[in-house]
């Protein structure tokens, strides 16, 4: 999600195994309900229930979008990731991973909240071409086997 939305998220946004997001950048505030990945649910469970938001400063206050970006960049640097690592890059990487997992553009759009499929296409352009081509040829092979009775 966008950094401006991530810094506002807290336990109050988690219901029925989904995180409910009202994207702030969009006109009309796009409402999303996204199932929690098990690892995210585990991370959320580790956050103190008393926190208003999941991401807090060292002073116990909710992070700002700019503060979150700085914190993220520092964590990425400590983890040995490339210097240009950013929350936006993580969002793009998640879109690519969804594409590599075989998700459709509409499914990715349902997670990212992008307004157009063209935006999703920009985010998923780095999807693993070899993996996707292999899956496509395998699907073709299965279809041919069904029609030939093999």
PDB file of C-alpha atoms in Angstrom:
ATOM      1  CA  UNK A   1       0.000   0.000   0.000  1.00  0.00           C
ATOM      2  CA  UNK A   2       0.987   3.634  -0.253  1.00  0.00           C
ATOM      3  CA  UNK A   3       3.128   4.914   2.587  1.00  0.00           C
ATOM      4  CA  UNK A   4       0.501   7.563   3.388  1.00  0.00           C
ATOM      5  CA  UNK A   5      -1.997   4.754   4.028  1.00  0.00           C
ATOM      6  CA  UNK A   6       0.390   2.337   5.758  1.00  0.00           C
ATOM      7  CA  UNK A   7       1.257   4.802   8.526  1.00  0.00           C
ATOM      8  CA  UNK A   8      -2.449   5.124   9.415  1.00  0.00           C
ATOM      9  CA  UNK A   9      -3.107   1.386   9.697  1.00  0.00           C
ATOM     10  CA  UNK A  10      -3.772  -0.174  13.071  1.00  0.00           C
ATOM     11  CA  UNK A  11      -5.675  -3.005  14.742  1.00  0.00           C
ATOM     12  CA  UNK A  12      -8.936  -1.164  14.208  1.00  0.00           C
ATOM     13  CA  UNK A  13      -8.507  -1.813  10.474  1.00  0.00           C
ATOM     14  CA  UNK A  14      -8.292  -5.617  10.886  1.00  0.00           C
ATOM     15  CA  UNK A  15     -11.603  -7.467  10.821  1.00  0.00           C
ATOM     16  CA  UNK A  16     -12.489 -11.026   9.816  1.00  0.00           C
ATOM     17  CA  UNK A  17      -8.925 -11.848   8.743  1.00  0.00           C
ATOM     18  CA  UNK A  18      -8.738  -8.845   6.399  1.00  0.00           C
ATOM     19  CA  UNK A  19      -7.183  -5.416   6.591  1.00  0.00           C
ATOM     20  CA  UNK A  20      -9.614  -2.701   5.572  1.00  0.00           C
ATOM     21  CA  UNK A  21      -7.935   0.214   3.832  1.00  0.00           C
ATOM     22  CA  UNK A  22      -9.395   3.518   2.707  1.00  0.00           C
ATOM     23  CA  UNK A  23      -6.760   4.732   0.266  1.00  0.00           C
ATOM     24  CA  UNK A  24      -6.228   8.429   0.895  1.00  0.00           C
ATOM     25  CA  UNK A  25      -4.596   9.423  -2.388  1.00  0.00           C
ATOM     26  CA  UNK A  26      -7.528   8.377  -4.537  1.00  0.00           C
ATOM     27  CA  UNK A  27     -10.443  10.636  -5.285  1.00  0.00           C
ATOM     28  CA  UNK A  28     -13.400   9.047  -3.597  1.00  0.00           C
ATOM     29  CA  UNK A  29     -11.091   7.118  -1.232  1.00  0.00           C
ATOM     30  CA  UNK A  30     -10.950   3.619  -2.655  1.00  0.00           C
ATOM     31  CA  UNK A  31     -12.085   1.093  -0.046  1.00  0.00           C
ATOM     32  CA  UNK A  32     -10.167  -2.190  -0.009  1.00  0.00           C
ATOM     33  CA  UNK A  33     -10.586  -5.336   2.099  1.00  0.00           C
ATOM     34  CA  UNK A  34      -7.445  -7.439   1.675  1.00  0.00           C
ATOM     35  CA  UNK A  35      -7.021 -10.882   3.283  1.00  0.00           C
ATOM     36  CA  UNK A  36      -4.027 -10.964   5.615  1.00  0.00           C
ATOM     37  CA  UNK A  37      -1.108 -13.103   4.543  1.00  0.00           C
ATOM     38  CA  UNK A  38      -0.245 -15.469   7.432  1.00  0.00           C
ATOM     39  CA  UNK A  39       3.178 -13.826   7.934  1.00  0.00           C
ATOM     40  CA  UNK A  40       1.581 -10.379   8.111  1.00  0.00           C
ATOM     41  CA  UNK A  41      -0.992 -11.651  10.606  1.00  0.00           C
ATOM     42  CA  UNK A  42       1.890 -13.011  12.705  1.00  0.00           C
ATOM     43  CA  UNK A  43       3.705  -9.649  12.572  1.00  0.00           C
ATOM     44  CA  UNK A  44       0.517  -7.788  13.515  1.00  0.00           C
ATOM     45  CA  UNK A  45      -0.003 -10.101  16.481  1.00  0.00           C
ATOM     46  CA  UNK A  46       3.447  -9.052  17.753  1.00  0.00           C
ATOM     47  CA  UNK A  47       2.498  -5.343  17.806  1.00  0.00           C
ATOM     48  CA  UNK A  48       1.349  -4.129  21.239  1.00  0.00           C
ATOM     49  CA  UNK A  49      -2.452  -3.901  21.297  1.00  0.00           C
ATOM     50  CA  UNK A  50      -2.186  -0.476  22.929  1.00  0.00           C
ATOM     51  CA  UNK A  51      -0.638   1.110  19.813  1.00  0.00           C
ATOM     52  CA  UNK A  52      -2.953   3.271  17.727  1.00  0.00           C
ATOM     53  CA  UNK A  53      -1.012   2.339  14.580  1.00  0.00           C
ATOM     54  CA  UNK A  54       1.201  -0.599  13.674  1.00  0.00           C
ATOM     55  CA  UNK A  55       4.185   1.649  12.946  1.00  0.00           C
ATOM     56  CA  UNK A  56       5.323   3.831  15.815  1.00  0.00           C
ATOM     57  CA  UNK A  57       8.296   6.106  16.334  1.00  0.00           C
ATOM     58  CA  UNK A  58      10.838   5.456  19.057  1.00  0.00           C
ATOM     59  CA  UNK A  59       8.877   8.084  21.056  1.00  0.00           C
ATOM     60  CA  UNK A  60       5.639   6.086  20.902  1.00  0.00           C
ATOM     61  CA  UNK A  61       3.955   8.290  18.315  1.00  0.00           C
ATOM     62  CA  UNK A  62       2.522   7.224  14.942  1.00  0.00           C
ATOM     63  CA  UNK A  63       4.999   7.630  12.073  1.00  0.00           C
ATOM     64  CA  UNK A  64       4.513  10.258   9.383  1.00  0.00           C
ATOM     65  CA  UNK A  65       4.818   9.216   5.733  1.00  0.00           C
ATOM     66  CA  UNK A  66       8.206  10.971   5.467  1.00  0.00           C
ATOM     67  CA  UNK A  67       9.400   9.496   8.762  1.00  0.00           C
ATOM     68  CA  UNK A  68       8.297   6.043   7.598  1.00  0.00           C
ATOM     69  CA  UNK A  69      10.306   6.408   4.378  1.00  0.00           C
ATOM     70  CA  UNK A  70      13.415   7.408   6.320  1.00  0.00           C
ATOM     71  CA  UNK A  71      12.980   4.548   8.796  1.00  0.00           C
ATOM     72  CA  UNK A  72      12.378   2.080   5.968  1.00  0.00           C
ATOM     73  CA  UNK A  73      15.493   3.235   4.092  1.00  0.00           C
ATOM     74  CA  UNK A  74      17.598   2.826   7.242  1.00  0.00           C
ATOM     75  CA  UNK A  75      16.242  -0.692   7.844  1.00  0.00           C
ATOM     76  CA  UNK A  76      16.878  -1.611   4.201  1.00  0.00           C
ATOM     77  CA  UNK A  77      20.450  -0.315   4.474  1.00  0.00           C
ATOM     78  CA  UNK A  78      21.068  -2.333   7.656  1.00  0.00           C
ATOM     79  CA  UNK A  79      19.670  -5.416   5.885  1.00  0.00           C
ATOM     80  CA  UNK A  80      22.166  -4.962   3.041  1.00  0.00           C
ATOM     81  CA  UNK A  81      19.544  -4.043   0.445  1.00  0.00           C
ATOM     82  CA  UNK A  82      20.313  -1.633  -2.410  1.00  0.00           C
ATOM     83  CA  UNK A  83      20.636   2.029  -1.340  1.00  0.00           C
ATOM     84  CA  UNK A  84      17.607   3.103  -3.385  1.00  0.00           C
ATOM     85  CA  UNK A  85      15.259   0.743  -1.483  1.00  0.00           C
ATOM     86  CA  UNK A  86      12.017   2.493  -0.574  1.00  0.00           C
ATOM     87  CA  UNK A  87       8.450   1.723   0.508  1.00  0.00           C
ATOM     88  CA  UNK A  88       7.357   2.443  -3.064  1.00  0.00           C
ATOM     89  CA  UNK A  89       9.803  -0.159  -4.347  1.00  0.00           C
ATOM     90  CA  UNK A  90       8.376  -2.668  -1.891  1.00  0.00           C
ATOM     91  CA  UNK A  91       4.875  -1.971  -3.234  1.00  0.00           C
ATOM     92  CA  UNK A  92       6.112  -2.506  -6.766  1.00  0.00           C
ATOM     93  CA  UNK A  93       7.892  -5.714  -5.744  1.00  0.00           C
ATOM     94  CA  UNK A  94       4.704  -7.031  -4.140  1.00  0.00           C
ATOM     95  CA  UNK A  95       2.837  -6.371  -7.400  1.00  0.00           C
ATOM     96  CA  UNK A  96       5.527  -8.247  -9.323  1.00  0.00           C
ATOM     97  CA  UNK A  97       5.413 -11.176  -6.897  1.00  0.00           C
ATOM     98  CA  UNK A  98       1.636 -11.391  -7.256  1.00  0.00           C
ATOM     99  CA  UNK A  99       2.071 -11.499 -11.049  1.00  0.00           C
ATOM    100  CA  UNK A 100       4.726 -14.203 -10.746  1.00  0.00           C
ATOM    101  CA  UNK A 101       2.361 -16.204  -8.533  1.00  0.00           C
ATOM    102  CA  UNK A 102      -0.086 -16.263 -11.434  1.00  0.00           C
ATOM    103  CA  UNK A 103      -2.480 -13.547 -10.283  1.00  0.00           C
ATOM    104  CA  UNK A 104      -4.471 -11.731 -12.936  1.00  0.00           C
ATOM    105  CA  UNK A 105      -4.137  -7.981 -13.396  1.00  0.00           C
ATOM    106  CA  UNK A 106      -7.592  -7.546 -11.820  1.00  0.00           C
ATOM    107  CA  UNK A 107      -6.536  -9.600  -8.781  1.00  0.00           C
ATOM    108  CA  UNK A 108      -3.403  -7.491  -8.372  1.00  0.00           C
ATOM    109  CA  UNK A 109      -5.509  -4.342  -8.742  1.00  0.00           C
ATOM    110  CA  UNK A 110      -7.787  -5.618  -5.951  1.00  0.00           C
ATOM    111  CA  UNK A 111      -4.770  -5.801  -3.620  1.00  0.00           C
ATOM    112  CA  UNK A 112      -2.909  -2.640  -4.668  1.00  0.00           C
ATOM    113  CA  UNK A 113      -5.950  -0.457  -5.256  1.00  0.00           C
ATOM    114  CA  UNK A 114      -4.605   0.941  -8.525  1.00  0.00           C
ATOM    115  CA  UNK A 115      -7.324   2.735 -10.468  1.00  0.00           C
ATOM    116  CA  UNK A 116      -6.397   1.350 -13.889  1.00  0.00           C
ATOM    117  CA  UNK A 117      -5.021  -1.840 -15.325  1.00  0.00           C
ATOM    118  CA  UNK A 118      -2.406   0.288 -17.102  1.00  0.00           C
ATOM    119  CA  UNK A 119      -0.981   1.218 -13.685  1.00  0.00           C
ATOM    120  CA  UNK A 120      -0.891  -2.462 -12.715  1.00  0.00           C
ATOM    121  CA  UNK A 121       0.918  -3.237 -15.981  1.00  0.00           C
ATOM    122  CA  UNK A 122       3.617  -0.678 -15.091  1.00  0.00           C
ATOM    123  CA  UNK A 123       4.094  -2.262 -11.676  1.00  0.00           C
ATOM    124  CA  UNK A 124       4.209  -5.815 -12.987  1.00  0.00           C
ATOM    125  CA  UNK A 125       6.471  -5.197 -16.006  1.00  0.00           C
ATOM    126  CA  UNK A 126       9.363  -6.753 -14.083  1.00  0.00           C
ATOM    127  CA  UNK A 127       7.501 -10.038 -13.550  1.00  0.00           C
ATOM    128  CA  UNK A 128       9.684 -13.054 -14.211  1.00  0.00           C
ATOM    129  CA  UNK A 129       9.184 -13.596 -17.936  1.00  0.00           C
ATOM    130  CA  UNK A 130      10.788 -17.047 -17.957  1.00  0.00           C
ATOM    131  CA  UNK A 131       8.570 -18.303 -15.122  1.00  0.00           C
ATOM    132  CA  UNK A 132       5.433 -16.890 -16.722  1.00  0.00           C
ATOM    133  CA  UNK A 133       6.327 -18.332 -20.149  1.00  0.00           C
ATOM    134  CA  UNK A 134       6.943 -21.741 -18.578  1.00  0.00           C
ATOM    135  CA  UNK A 135       3.530 -21.632 -16.892  1.00  0.00           C
ATOM    136  CA  UNK A 136       1.869 -20.581 -20.154  1.00  0.00           C
ATOM    137  CA  UNK A 137       3.436 -23.418 -22.152  1.00  0.00           C
ATOM    138  CA  UNK A 138       2.494 -25.880 -19.391  1.00  0.00           C
ATOM    139  CA  UNK A 139      -1.116 -24.647 -19.550  1.00  0.00           C
ATOM    140  CA  UNK A 140      -1.075 -25.094 -23.322  1.00  0.00           C
ATOM    141  CA  UNK A 141       0.325 -28.619 -22.937  1.00  0.00           C
ATOM    142  CA  UNK A 142      -2.446 -29.547 -20.466  1.00  0.00           C
ATOM    143  CA  UNK A 143      -5.118 -28.142 -22.794  1.00  0.00           C
ATOM    144  CA  UNK A 144      -3.732 -30.084 -25.740  1.00  0.00           C
ATOM    145  CA  UNK A 145      -3.670 -33.287 -23.676  1.00  0.00           C
ATOM    146  CA  UNK A 146      -7.334 -32.780 -22.735  1.00  0.00           C
ATOM    147  CA  UNK A 147      -8.404 -32.346 -26.360  1.00  0.00           C
ATOM    148  CA  UNK A 148      -6.301 -35.243 -27.658  1.00  0.00           C
ATOM    149  CA  UNK A 149      -7.444 -37.624 -24.926  1.00  0.00           C
ATOM    150  CA  UNK A 150      -3.895 -38.226 -23.604  1.00  0.00           C
TER     151      UNK A 150
END
